[in-house]
Amino acid sequence: MQRKPTLVVALGGNALLKRGESLEAETQRQNIALAARTIAGLTEKWRVVLVHGNGPQVGLLALQNSAYDKVTPYPLDILGAESQGMIGYMLQQALKNNLPQREVSVLLTQVEVDAADPAFTQPTKYIGPVYNEAQSQALAAEKGWRFRADGRYFRRVVPSPQPKRIIESDAITALIQRDHLVICNGGGGVPVVQSAGGYCGIEAVIDKDLSAALLARQIEADALLILTDADAVYLDWGKPTQRPLAQVTPALLKDMQFDAGSMGPKVAACREFVEACNGIAGIGALVDGAEILAGDKGTLIRQ
């Protein structure tokens, strides 16, 4: 039997908990049930490796964590690991229910970053729920957090360094070769840096799209699919002149500007993957997965 091509799917944290939506576990379960049906359908033609975001979820954990003042708040790397377990478990269960004959494995994944990355002084990664301007200013004063506008809302931003190396890549490859549907690099991976004593965590949240693209290059995948809460990549987003991109080349994307905290990393991840691997990459809405790869919906990037 001919082996199916390999597809890395990056599932946005905002696709699982939409902007302004209640952060309840049941809400996330319902959204994950929808995501699982879409991803299960992709396994008919592809060997799927799933990377998920954690922006809303890790921000919620940080809020819950800071509410108990008898203990020093846990750092973001530990909260990121917690979110890997939480979201990974829910995805694993939903996917197994859709694909009872398929092995579905969740791998806690560390990703090395550079402690000198300029991202540590210029936070751009949105995490947590949305706030109005007054609420964001109050939280900034109370907790020392930084906020940026996200559309008509405000959200907390944290450092998002470039992923350099996926430490558990050999284990991921071994699971793919055994035809497991692998859930890994959750939340972009737990950010770690090398020190004299080995690896240690660092305060950051890695962009899951850049992490997914790095994984896709390392395992020489055939396609990269980024599923989010936007139905395509738009030029002039939020302006009266906004318009979607249907099919585009990496060369054309180099001259276009996108928001550094949201669509920018998605476009960069896809462009770099297509240039490096000569595969295809798509960006669009969760429900449109297969149609994005076919070029019928969303944005498709190819040479």
PDB file of C-alpha atoms in Angstrom:
ATOM      1  CA  MET A   1       0.000   0.000   0.000  1.00  0.00           C
ATOM      2  CA  GLN A   2       1.308   3.464  -0.906  1.00  0.00           C
ATOM      3  CA  ARG A   3       2.066   5.580   2.128  1.00  0.00           C
ATOM      4  CA  LYS A   4      -0.104   8.655   2.556  1.00  0.00           C
ATOM      5  CA  PRO A   5       1.577  12.061   2.377  1.00  0.00           C
ATOM      6  CA  THR A   6       2.262  13.792   5.688  1.00  0.00           C
ATOM      7  CA  LEU A   7       0.287  16.835   6.785  1.00  0.00           C
ATOM      8  CA  VAL A   8       1.112  19.025   9.779  1.00  0.00           C
ATOM      9  CA  VAL A   9      -2.032  20.753  11.062  1.00  0.00           C
ATOM     10  CA  ALA A  10      -1.690  23.799  13.303  1.00  0.00           C
ATOM     11  CA  LEU A  11      -4.911  24.311  15.229  1.00  0.00           C
ATOM     12  CA  GLY A  12      -5.276  27.751  16.754  1.00  0.00           C
ATOM     13  CA  GLY A  13      -6.118  28.218  20.413  1.00  0.00           C
ATOM     14  CA  ASN A  14      -8.612  30.806  19.173  1.00  0.00           C
ATOM     15  CA  ALA A  15     -10.254  28.151  17.017  1.00  0.00           C
ATOM     16  CA  LEU A  16     -10.945  26.183  20.205  1.00  0.00           C
ATOM     17  CA  LEU A  17     -11.955  29.175  22.306  1.00  0.00           C
ATOM     18  CA  LYS A  18     -13.090  32.033  20.081  1.00  0.00           C
ATOM     19  CA  ARG A  19     -12.537  35.706  20.923  1.00  0.00           C
ATOM     20  CA  GLY A  20     -15.130  36.874  23.400  1.00  0.00           C
ATOM     21  CA  GLU A  21     -16.417  33.329  23.967  1.00  0.00           C
ATOM     22  CA  SER A  22     -16.862  31.926  27.473  1.00  0.00           C
ATOM     23  CA  LEU A  23     -13.701  30.186  28.748  1.00  0.00           C
ATOM     24  CA  GLU A  24     -15.749  27.297  30.193  1.00  0.00           C
ATOM     25  CA  ALA A  25     -14.452  23.747  29.771  1.00  0.00           C
ATOM     26  CA  GLU A  26     -17.741  22.696  28.155  1.00  0.00           C
ATOM     27  CA  THR A  27     -17.414  25.428  25.524  1.00  0.00           C
ATOM     28  CA  GLN A  28     -13.969  24.138  24.674  1.00  0.00           C
ATOM     29  CA  ARG A  29     -15.231  20.545  24.537  1.00  0.00           C
ATOM     30  CA  GLN A  30     -17.890  21.542  22.005  1.00  0.00           C
ATOM     31  CA  ASN A  31     -15.366  23.359  19.822  1.00  0.00           C
ATOM     32  CA  ILE A  32     -12.906  20.479  20.077  1.00  0.00           C
ATOM     33  CA  ALA A  33     -15.638  18.050  18.977  1.00  0.00           C
ATOM     34  CA  LEU A  34     -15.991  20.114  15.787  1.00  0.00           C
ATOM     35  CA  ALA A  35     -12.227  20.262  15.324  1.00  0.00           C
ATOM     36  CA  ALA A  36     -11.926  16.496  15.777  1.00  0.00           C
ATOM     37  CA  ARG A  37     -14.458  15.822  13.020  1.00  0.00           C
ATOM     38  CA  THR A  38     -12.542  18.058  10.613  1.00  0.00           C
ATOM     39  CA  ILE A  39      -9.172  16.499  11.472  1.00  0.00           C
ATOM     40  CA  ALA A  40     -10.571  12.966  11.355  1.00  0.00           C
ATOM     41  CA  GLY A  41     -11.750  13.685   7.810  1.00  0.00           C
ATOM     42  CA  LEU A  42      -8.248  14.776   6.807  1.00  0.00           C
ATOM     43  CA  THR A  43      -6.833  11.364   7.817  1.00  0.00           C
ATOM     44  CA  GLU A  44      -8.545   9.782   4.794  1.00  0.00           C
ATOM     45  CA  LYS A  45      -5.859  11.270   2.538  1.00  0.00           C
ATOM     46  CA  TRP A  46      -3.091  12.302   4.937  1.00  0.00           C
ATOM     47  CA  ARG A  47      -0.908  11.129   7.809  1.00  0.00           C
ATOM     48  CA  VAL A  48      -1.770  13.862  10.285  1.00  0.00           C
ATOM     49  CA  VAL A  49       0.481  15.460  12.890  1.00  0.00           C
ATOM     50  CA  LEU A  50      -1.452  17.948  15.019  1.00  0.00           C
ATOM     51  CA  VAL A  51       0.006  21.035  16.713  1.00  0.00           C
ATOM     52  CA  HIS A  52      -2.380  23.170  18.772  1.00  0.00           C
ATOM     53  CA  GLY A  53      -2.258  26.701  20.122  1.00  0.00           C
ATOM     54  CA  ASN A  54      -2.862  27.683  23.728  1.00  0.00           C
ATOM     55  CA  GLY A  55      -3.248  31.479  23.760  1.00  0.00           C
ATOM     56  CA  PRO A  56      -6.657  31.720  25.476  1.00  0.00           C
ATOM     57  CA  GLN A  57      -6.006  28.673  27.644  1.00  0.00           C
ATOM     58  CA  VAL A  58      -2.555  29.580  28.994  1.00  0.00           C
ATOM     59  CA  GLY A  59      -3.836  33.085  29.719  1.00  0.00           C
ATOM     60  CA  LEU A  60      -6.730  31.613  31.675  1.00  0.00           C
ATOM     61  CA  LEU A  61      -4.327  29.396  33.646  1.00  0.00           C
ATOM     62  CA  ALA A  62      -2.223  32.472  34.427  1.00  0.00           C
ATOM     63  CA  LEU A  63      -5.300  34.309  35.746  1.00  0.00           C
ATOM     64  CA  GLN A  64      -6.365  31.341  37.871  1.00  0.00           C
ATOM     65  CA  ASN A  65      -2.775  30.895  39.035  1.00  0.00           C
ATOM     66  CA  SER A  66      -2.388  34.517  40.127  1.00  0.00           C
ATOM     67  CA  ALA A  67      -5.632  34.465  42.133  1.00  0.00           C
ATOM     68  CA  TYR A  68      -4.053  32.344  44.907  1.00  0.00           C
ATOM     69  CA  ASP A  69      -1.595  34.661  46.635  1.00  0.00           C
ATOM     70  CA  LYS A  70      -0.175  32.123  49.115  1.00  0.00           C
ATOM     71  CA  VAL A  71       2.116  30.728  46.404  1.00  0.00           C
ATOM     72  CA  THR A  72       4.388  32.554  43.971  1.00  0.00           C
ATOM     73  CA  PRO A  73       2.681  32.385  40.548  1.00  0.00           C
ATOM     74  CA  TYR A  74       3.970  29.547  38.420  1.00  0.00           C
ATOM     75  CA  PRO A  75       6.030  30.634  35.362  1.00  0.00           C
ATOM     76  CA  LEU A  76       4.680  30.532  31.818  1.00  0.00           C
ATOM     77  CA  ASP A  77       6.725  27.480  30.789  1.00  0.00           C
ATOM     78  CA  ILE A  78       5.014  25.368  33.472  1.00  0.00           C
ATOM     79  CA  LEU A  79       1.606  26.802  32.565  1.00  0.00           C
ATOM     80  CA  GLY A  80       2.394  25.970  28.939  1.00  0.00           C
ATOM     81  CA  ALA A  81       3.084  22.362  29.925  1.00  0.00           C
ATOM     82  CA  GLU A  82      -0.213  22.306  31.824  1.00  0.00           C
ATOM     83  CA  SER A  83      -2.037  23.559  28.737  1.00  0.00           C
ATOM     84  CA  GLN A  84      -0.391  20.832  26.616  1.00  0.00           C
ATOM     85  CA  GLY A  85      -1.837  18.219  28.926  1.00  0.00           C
ATOM     86  CA  MET A  86      -5.273  19.833  29.160  1.00  0.00           C
ATOM     87  CA  ILE A  87      -5.835  20.518  25.464  1.00  0.00           C
ATOM     88  CA  GLY A  88      -3.973  17.389  24.353  1.00  0.00           C
ATOM     89  CA  TYR A  89      -6.191  15.190  26.500  1.00  0.00           C
ATOM     90  CA  MET A  90      -9.384  16.757  25.154  1.00  0.00           C
ATOM     91  CA  LEU A  91      -8.201  16.492  21.537  1.00  0.00           C
ATOM     92  CA  GLN A  92      -6.976  12.924  22.026  1.00  0.00           C
ATOM     93  CA  GLN A  93     -10.298  11.795  23.460  1.00  0.00           C
ATOM     94  CA  ALA A  94     -12.373  13.494  20.758  1.00  0.00           C
ATOM     95  CA  LEU A  95     -10.167  12.205  17.931  1.00  0.00           C
ATOM     96  CA  LYS A  96     -10.195   8.653  19.318  1.00  0.00           C
ATOM     97  CA  ASN A  97     -13.990   8.779  19.466  1.00  0.00           C
ATOM     98  CA  ASN A  98     -14.022   9.738  15.773  1.00  0.00           C
ATOM     99  CA  LEU A  99     -11.262   7.283  14.803  1.00  0.00           C
ATOM    100  CA  PRO A 100     -11.643   4.276  17.131  1.00  0.00           C
ATOM    101  CA  GLN A 101      -9.235   2.124  15.079  1.00  0.00           C
ATOM    102  CA  ARG A 102      -6.491   4.746  14.937  1.00  0.00           C
ATOM    103  CA  GLU A 103      -3.752   5.163  17.544  1.00  0.00           C
ATOM    104  CA  VAL A 104      -3.793   8.748  18.845  1.00  0.00           C
ATOM    105  CA  SER A 105      -0.765   9.826  20.909  1.00  0.00           C
ATOM    106  CA  VAL A 106      -0.072  13.041  22.835  1.00  0.00           C
ATOM    107  CA  LEU A 107       3.580  13.914  23.374  1.00  0.00           C
ATOM    108  CA  LEU A 108       4.678  16.558  25.887  1.00  0.00           C
ATOM    109  CA  THR A 109       7.122  18.584  23.803  1.00  0.00           C
ATOM    110  CA  GLN A 110       9.940  20.959  24.725  1.00  0.00           C
ATOM    111  CA  VAL A 111      11.215  23.465  22.164  1.00  0.00           C
ATOM    112  CA  GLU A 112      14.562  25.209  22.497  1.00  0.00           C
ATOM    113  CA  VAL A 113      14.696  28.996  22.134  1.00  0.00           C
ATOM    114  CA  ASP A 114      17.486  31.580  22.450  1.00  0.00           C
ATOM    115  CA  ALA A 115      17.555  33.452  25.768  1.00  0.00           C
ATOM    116  CA  ALA A 116      18.914  36.471  23.866  1.00  0.00           C
ATOM    117  CA  ASP A 117      16.033  36.528  21.378  1.00  0.00           C
ATOM    118  CA  PRO A 118      14.845  40.151  20.971  1.00  0.00           C
ATOM    119  CA  ALA A 119      11.273  38.943  21.503  1.00  0.00           C
ATOM    120  CA  PHE A 120      11.932  38.984  25.251  1.00  0.00           C
ATOM    121  CA  THR A 121      12.028  42.787  25.165  1.00  0.00           C
ATOM    122  CA  GLN A 122       9.244  43.174  22.573  1.00  0.00           C
ATOM    123  CA  PRO A 123       6.278  40.978  23.593  1.00  0.00           C
ATOM    124  CA  THR A 124       3.747  40.386  20.793  1.00  0.00           C
ATOM    125  CA  LYS A 125       2.053  37.053  21.581  1.00  0.00           C
ATOM    126  CA  TYR A 126      -1.601  37.406  22.633  1.00  0.00           C
ATOM    127  CA  ILE A 127      -2.735  35.184  25.495  1.00  0.00           C
ATOM    128  CA  GLY A 128      -5.812  34.968  27.673  1.00  0.00           C
ATOM    129  CA  PRO A 129      -9.304  36.444  27.321  1.00  0.00           C
ATOM    130  CA  VAL A 130     -10.222  39.774  25.747  1.00  0.00           C
ATOM    131  CA  TYR A 131     -10.827  42.973  27.738  1.00  0.00           C
ATOM    132  CA  ASN A 132     -12.002  46.487  27.122  1.00  0.00           C
ATOM    133  CA  GLU A 133      -9.420  49.249  27.450  1.00  0.00           C
ATOM    134  CA  ALA A 134     -10.279  50.161  31.049  1.00  0.00           C
ATOM    135  CA  GLN A 135     -10.076  46.533  32.200  1.00  0.00           C
ATOM    136  CA  SER A 136      -6.705  46.050  30.494  1.00  0.00           C
ATOM    137  CA  GLN A 137      -5.301  49.184  32.140  1.00  0.00           C
ATOM    138  CA  ALA A 138      -6.463  48.015  35.570  1.00  0.00           C
ATOM    139  CA  LEU A 139      -4.869  44.577  35.128  1.00  0.00           C
ATOM    140  CA  ALA A 140      -1.652  46.132  33.837  1.00  0.00           C
ATOM    141  CA  ALA A 141      -1.439  48.251  36.986  1.00  0.00           C
ATOM    142  CA  GLU A 142      -2.346  45.361  39.306  1.00  0.00           C
ATOM    143  CA  LYS A 143      -0.229  42.551  37.848  1.00  0.00           C
ATOM    144  CA  GLY A 144       2.432  44.319  35.809  1.00  0.00           C
ATOM    145  CA  TRP A 145       1.252  42.616  32.607  1.00  0.00           C
ATOM    146  CA  ARG A 146       1.491  44.243  29.178  1.00  0.00           C
ATOM    147  CA  PHE A 147      -1.492  44.632  26.849  1.00  0.00           C
ATOM    148  CA  ARG A 148      -2.048  45.418  23.173  1.00  0.00           C
ATOM    149  CA  ALA A 149      -5.073  46.063  21.016  1.00  0.00           C
ATOM    150  CA  ASP A 150      -6.452  42.913  19.344  1.00  0.00           C
ATOM    151  CA  GLY A 151      -9.099  44.174  16.938  1.00  0.00           C
ATOM    152  CA  ARG A 152     -11.617  46.112  19.019  1.00  0.00           C
ATOM    153  CA  TYR A 153     -10.480  44.400  22.237  1.00  0.00           C
ATOM    154  CA  PHE A 154      -7.309  44.337  24.334  1.00  0.00           C
ATOM    155  CA  ARG A 155      -5.336  41.222  25.325  1.00  0.00           C
ATOM    156  CA  ARG A 156      -2.256  40.448  27.346  1.00  0.00           C
ATOM    157  CA  VAL A 157       0.945  40.037  25.327  1.00  0.00           C
ATOM    158  CA  VAL A 158       4.029  37.997  26.296  1.00  0.00           C
ATOM    159  CA  PRO A 159       7.399  37.248  24.636  1.00  0.00           C
ATOM    160  CA  SER A 160       7.265  34.863  21.688  1.00  0.00           C
ATOM    161  CA  PRO A 161      10.824  33.820  20.762  1.00  0.00           C
ATOM    162  CA  GLN A 162      11.691  31.967  17.557  1.00  0.00           C
ATOM    163  CA  PRO A 163      11.701  28.157  17.947  1.00  0.00           C
ATOM    164  CA  LYS A 164      15.157  26.711  17.246  1.00  0.00           C
ATOM    165  CA  ARG A 165      14.887  22.969  17.877  1.00  0.00           C
ATOM    166  CA  ILE A 166      12.190  20.487  18.809  1.00  0.00           C
ATOM    167  CA  ILE A 167      13.838  18.368  21.473  1.00  0.00           C
ATOM    168  CA  GLU A 168      11.507  15.359  21.200  1.00  0.00           C
ATOM    169  CA  SER A 169      11.603  15.225  17.363  1.00  0.00           C
ATOM    170  CA  ASP A 170      12.926  11.638  17.277  1.00  0.00           C
ATOM    171  CA  ALA A 171       9.978  10.438  19.345  1.00  0.00           C
ATOM    172  CA  ILE A 172       7.548  12.302  17.089  1.00  0.00           C
ATOM    173  CA  THR A 173       9.100  10.702  13.989  1.00  0.00           C
ATOM    174  CA  ALA A 174       8.918   7.242  15.550  1.00  0.00           C
ATOM    175  CA  LEU A 175       5.193   7.657  16.283  1.00  0.00           C
ATOM    176  CA  ILE A 176       4.471   8.909  12.753  1.00  0.00           C
ATOM    177  CA  GLN A 177       6.270   5.896  11.304  1.00  0.00           C
ATOM    178  CA  ARG A 178       3.982   3.656  13.362  1.00  0.00           C
ATOM    179  CA  ASP A 179       0.996   5.463  11.792  1.00  0.00           C
ATOM    180  CA  HIS A 180      -0.080   7.226  14.979  1.00  0.00           C
ATOM    181  CA  LEU A 181      -2.025  10.447  14.752  1.00  0.00           C
ATOM    182  CA  VAL A 182       0.403  12.529  16.809  1.00  0.00           C
ATOM    183  CA  ILE A 183      -0.538  15.560  18.924  1.00  0.00           C
ATOM    184  CA  CYS A 184       2.659  17.427  19.800  1.00  0.00           C
ATOM    185  CA  ASN A 185       4.317  20.865  20.126  1.00  0.00           C
ATOM    186  CA  GLY A 186       1.223  21.967  22.039  1.00  0.00           C
ATOM    187  CA  GLY A 187       1.088  25.731  22.491  1.00  0.00           C
ATOM    188  CA  GLY A 188       4.183  25.913  20.290  1.00  0.00           C
ATOM    189  CA  GLY A 189       6.033  23.685  22.740  1.00  0.00           C
ATOM    190  CA  VAL A 190       7.304  24.329  26.259  1.00  0.00           C
ATOM    191  CA  PRO A 191       9.982  27.043  25.835  1.00  0.00           C
ATOM    192  CA  VAL A 192      13.375  25.998  27.206  1.00  0.00           C
ATOM    193  CA  VAL A 193      16.923  27.326  26.980  1.00  0.00           C
ATOM    194  CA  GLN A 194      20.245  25.617  27.475  1.00  0.00           C
ATOM    195  CA  SER A 195      22.177  26.412  30.632  1.00  0.00           C
ATOM    196  CA  ALA A 196      25.195  24.997  32.409  1.00  0.00           C
ATOM    197  CA  GLY A 197      22.975  22.402  34.067  1.00  0.00           C
ATOM    198  CA  GLY A 198      21.082  21.427  30.930  1.00  0.00           C
ATOM    199  CA  TYR A 199      17.688  22.671  29.814  1.00  0.00           C
ATOM    200  CA  CYS A 200      15.529  24.995  31.892  1.00  0.00           C
ATOM    201  CA  GLY A 201      12.222  26.715  31.212  1.00  0.00           C
ATOM    202  CA  ILE A 202      11.866  30.394  30.346  1.00  0.00           C
ATOM    203  CA  GLU A 203       8.984  32.895  30.567  1.00  0.00           C
ATOM    204  CA  ALA A 204       7.473  32.886  27.076  1.00  0.00           C
ATOM    205  CA  VAL A 205       4.851  31.355  24.802  1.00  0.00           C
ATOM    206  CA  ILE A 206       6.198  30.110  21.461  1.00  0.00           C
ATOM    207  CA  ASP A 207       4.066  30.820  18.428  1.00  0.00           C
ATOM    208  CA  LYS A 208       2.503  27.493  17.500  1.00  0.00           C
ATOM    209  CA  ASP A 209       2.474  28.318  13.773  1.00  0.00           C
ATOM    210  CA  LEU A 210       6.230  28.894  13.633  1.00  0.00           C
ATOM    211  CA  SER A 211       6.723  25.761  15.747  1.00  0.00           C
ATOM    212  CA  ALA A 212       4.469  23.759  13.414  1.00  0.00           C
ATOM    213  CA  ALA A 213       6.418  24.999  10.378  1.00  0.00           C
ATOM    214  CA  LEU A 214       9.708  24.024  12.032  1.00  0.00           C
ATOM    215  CA  LEU A 215       8.285  20.568  12.745  1.00  0.00           C
ATOM    216  CA  ALA A 216       6.998  20.259   9.159  1.00  0.00           C
ATOM    217  CA  ARG A 217      10.478  21.053   7.838  1.00  0.00           C
ATOM    218  CA  GLN A 218      12.199  18.648  10.247  1.00  0.00           C
ATOM    219  CA  ILE A 219       9.971  15.706   9.330  1.00  0.00           C
ATOM    220  CA  GLU A 220       9.879  16.716   5.628  1.00  0.00           C
ATOM    221  CA  ALA A 221       6.090  16.944   5.543  1.00  0.00           C
ATOM    222  CA  ASP A 222       4.219  17.418   2.289  1.00  0.00           C
ATOM    223  CA  ALA A 223       1.799  20.060   3.518  1.00  0.00           C
ATOM    224  CA  LEU A 224       1.173  22.514   6.344  1.00  0.00           C
ATOM    225  CA  LEU A 225      -2.349  23.606   7.278  1.00  0.00           C
ATOM    226  CA  ILE A 226      -3.064  26.419   9.741  1.00  0.00           C
ATOM    227  CA  LEU A 227      -6.656  26.414  11.013  1.00  0.00           C
ATOM    228  CA  THR A 228      -7.793  29.510  12.863  1.00  0.00           C
ATOM    229  CA  ASP A 229     -10.810  31.743  13.498  1.00  0.00           C
ATOM    230  CA  ALA A 230     -10.274  33.692  10.243  1.00  0.00           C
ATOM    231  CA  ASP A 231     -11.576  32.251   6.979  1.00  0.00           C
ATOM    232  CA  ALA A 232      -8.532  33.425   4.957  1.00  0.00           C
ATOM    233  CA  VAL A 233      -5.557  35.769   4.942  1.00  0.00           C
ATOM    234  CA  TYR A 234      -6.712  39.339   4.307  1.00  0.00           C
ATOM    235  CA  LEU A 235      -4.888  42.372   3.007  1.00  0.00           C
ATOM    236  CA  ASP A 236      -5.768  45.608   4.834  1.00  0.00           C
ATOM    237  CA  TRP A 237      -7.421  43.634   7.646  1.00  0.00           C
ATOM    238  CA  GLY A 238      -9.956  45.704   9.578  1.00  0.00           C
ATOM    239  CA  LYS A 239     -10.083  48.460   6.964  1.00  0.00           C
ATOM    240  CA  PRO A 240     -12.817  49.203   4.398  1.00  0.00           C
ATOM    241  CA  THR A 241     -10.388  48.011   1.712  1.00  0.00           C
ATOM    242  CA  GLN A 242      -9.810  44.558   3.284  1.00  0.00           C
ATOM    243  CA  ARG A 243      -9.815  41.681   0.799  1.00  0.00           C
ATOM    244  CA  PRO A 244      -8.959  37.971   1.041  1.00  0.00           C
ATOM    245  CA  LEU A 245      -6.034  36.248  -0.660  1.00  0.00           C
ATOM    246  CA  ALA A 246      -7.074  33.038  -2.421  1.00  0.00           C
ATOM    247  CA  GLN A 247      -3.886  31.558  -3.926  1.00  0.00           C
ATOM    248  CA  VAL A 248      -0.509  33.210  -3.612  1.00  0.00           C
ATOM    249  CA  THR A 249       3.216  32.434  -3.935  1.00  0.00           C
ATOM    250  CA  PRO A 250       5.823  32.849  -1.184  1.00  0.00           C
ATOM    251  CA  ALA A 251       7.556  35.520  -3.283  1.00  0.00           C
ATOM    252  CA  LEU A 252       4.435  37.700  -3.344  1.00  0.00           C
ATOM    253  CA  LEU A 253       3.927  37.338   0.412  1.00  0.00           C
ATOM    254  CA  LYS A 254       7.383  38.762   1.165  1.00  0.00           C
ATOM    255  CA  ASP A 255       6.214  42.255   0.196  1.00  0.00           C
ATOM    256  CA  MET A 256       3.004  42.153   2.257  1.00  0.00           C
ATOM    257  CA  GLN A 257       2.595  43.302   5.869  1.00  0.00           C
ATOM    258  CA  PHE A 258       0.534  41.470   8.506  1.00  0.00           C
ATOM    259  CA  ASP A 259      -0.014  41.917  12.251  1.00  0.00           C
ATOM    260  CA  ALA A 260       2.965  40.603  14.250  1.00  0.00           C
ATOM    261  CA  GLY A 261       0.739  39.218  17.008  1.00  0.00           C
ATOM    262  CA  SER A 262      -1.743  37.242  14.932  1.00  0.00           C
ATOM    263  CA  MET A 263      -1.641  36.703  11.144  1.00  0.00           C
ATOM    264  CA  GLY A 264       2.025  37.671  10.659  1.00  0.00           C
ATOM    265  CA  PRO A 265       3.522  34.484  12.171  1.00  0.00           C
ATOM    266  CA  LYS A 266       1.008  32.322  10.273  1.00  0.00           C
ATOM    267  CA  VAL A 267       1.972  33.811   6.918  1.00  0.00           C
ATOM    268  CA  ALA A 268       5.700  33.649   7.754  1.00  0.00           C
ATOM    269  CA  ALA A 269       5.410  30.014   8.855  1.00  0.00           C
ATOM    270  CA  CYS A 270       3.663  28.974   5.635  1.00  0.00           C
ATOM    271  CA  ARG A 271       5.979  30.958   3.390  1.00  0.00           C
ATOM    272  CA  GLU A 272       9.114  29.509   4.985  1.00  0.00           C
ATOM    273  CA  PHE A 273       7.765  25.952   4.803  1.00  0.00           C
ATOM    274  CA  VAL A 274       6.819  26.208   1.108  1.00  0.00           C
ATOM    275  CA  GLU A 275      10.191  27.749   0.237  1.00  0.00           C
ATOM    276  CA  ALA A 276      12.137  25.090   2.163  1.00  0.00           C
ATOM    277  CA  CYS A 277      10.142  21.970   1.264  1.00  0.00           C
ATOM    278  CA  ASN A 278       8.355  22.895  -1.972  1.00  0.00           C
ATOM    279  CA  GLY A 279       5.123  21.653  -0.431  1.00  0.00           C
ATOM    280  CA  ILE A 280       1.803  23.434  -0.079  1.00  0.00           C
ATOM    281  CA  ALA A 281       0.491  25.449   2.853  1.00  0.00           C
ATOM    282  CA  GLY A 282      -2.999  26.662   3.680  1.00  0.00           C
ATOM    283  CA  ILE A 283      -4.577  29.115   6.120  1.00  0.00           C
ATOM    284  CA  GLY A 284      -8.284  29.315   6.881  1.00  0.00           C
ATOM    285  CA  ALA A 285     -11.249  28.389   9.007  1.00  0.00           C
ATOM    286  CA  LEU A 286     -11.446  25.190  11.017  1.00  0.00           C
ATOM    287  CA  VAL A 287     -14.480  23.807   9.163  1.00  0.00           C
ATOM    288  CA  ASP A 288     -12.836  24.310   5.747  1.00  0.00           C
ATOM    289  CA  GLY A 289      -9.758  22.107   6.259  1.00  0.00           C
ATOM    290  CA  ALA A 290      -9.923  19.825   3.218  1.00  0.00           C
ATOM    291  CA  GLU A 291     -11.253  22.591   0.956  1.00  0.00           C
ATOM    292  CA  ILE A 292      -8.340  24.871   1.873  1.00  0.00           C
ATOM    293  CA  LEU A 293      -5.840  22.214   0.781  1.00  0.00           C
ATOM    294  CA  ALA A 294      -7.792  21.779  -2.464  1.00  0.00           C
ATOM    295  CA  GLY A 295      -7.595  25.517  -3.142  1.00  0.00           C
ATOM    296  CA  ASP A 296     -11.358  26.016  -2.932  1.00  0.00           C
ATOM    297  CA  LYS A 297     -11.489  28.053   0.295  1.00  0.00           C
ATOM    298  CA  GLY A 298      -9.158  30.018   2.542  1.00  0.00           C
ATOM    299  CA  THR A 299      -5.654  30.948   1.372  1.00  0.00           C
ATOM    300  CA  LEU A 300      -3.380  28.431  -0.373  1.00  0.00           C
ATOM    301  CA  ILE A 301       0.353  29.113  -0.688  1.00  0.00           C
ATOM    302  CA  ARG A 302       2.418  27.253  -3.261  1.00  0.00           C
ATOM    303  CA  GLN A 303       5.368  27.844  -5.559  1.00  0.00           C
TER     304      GLN A 303
END
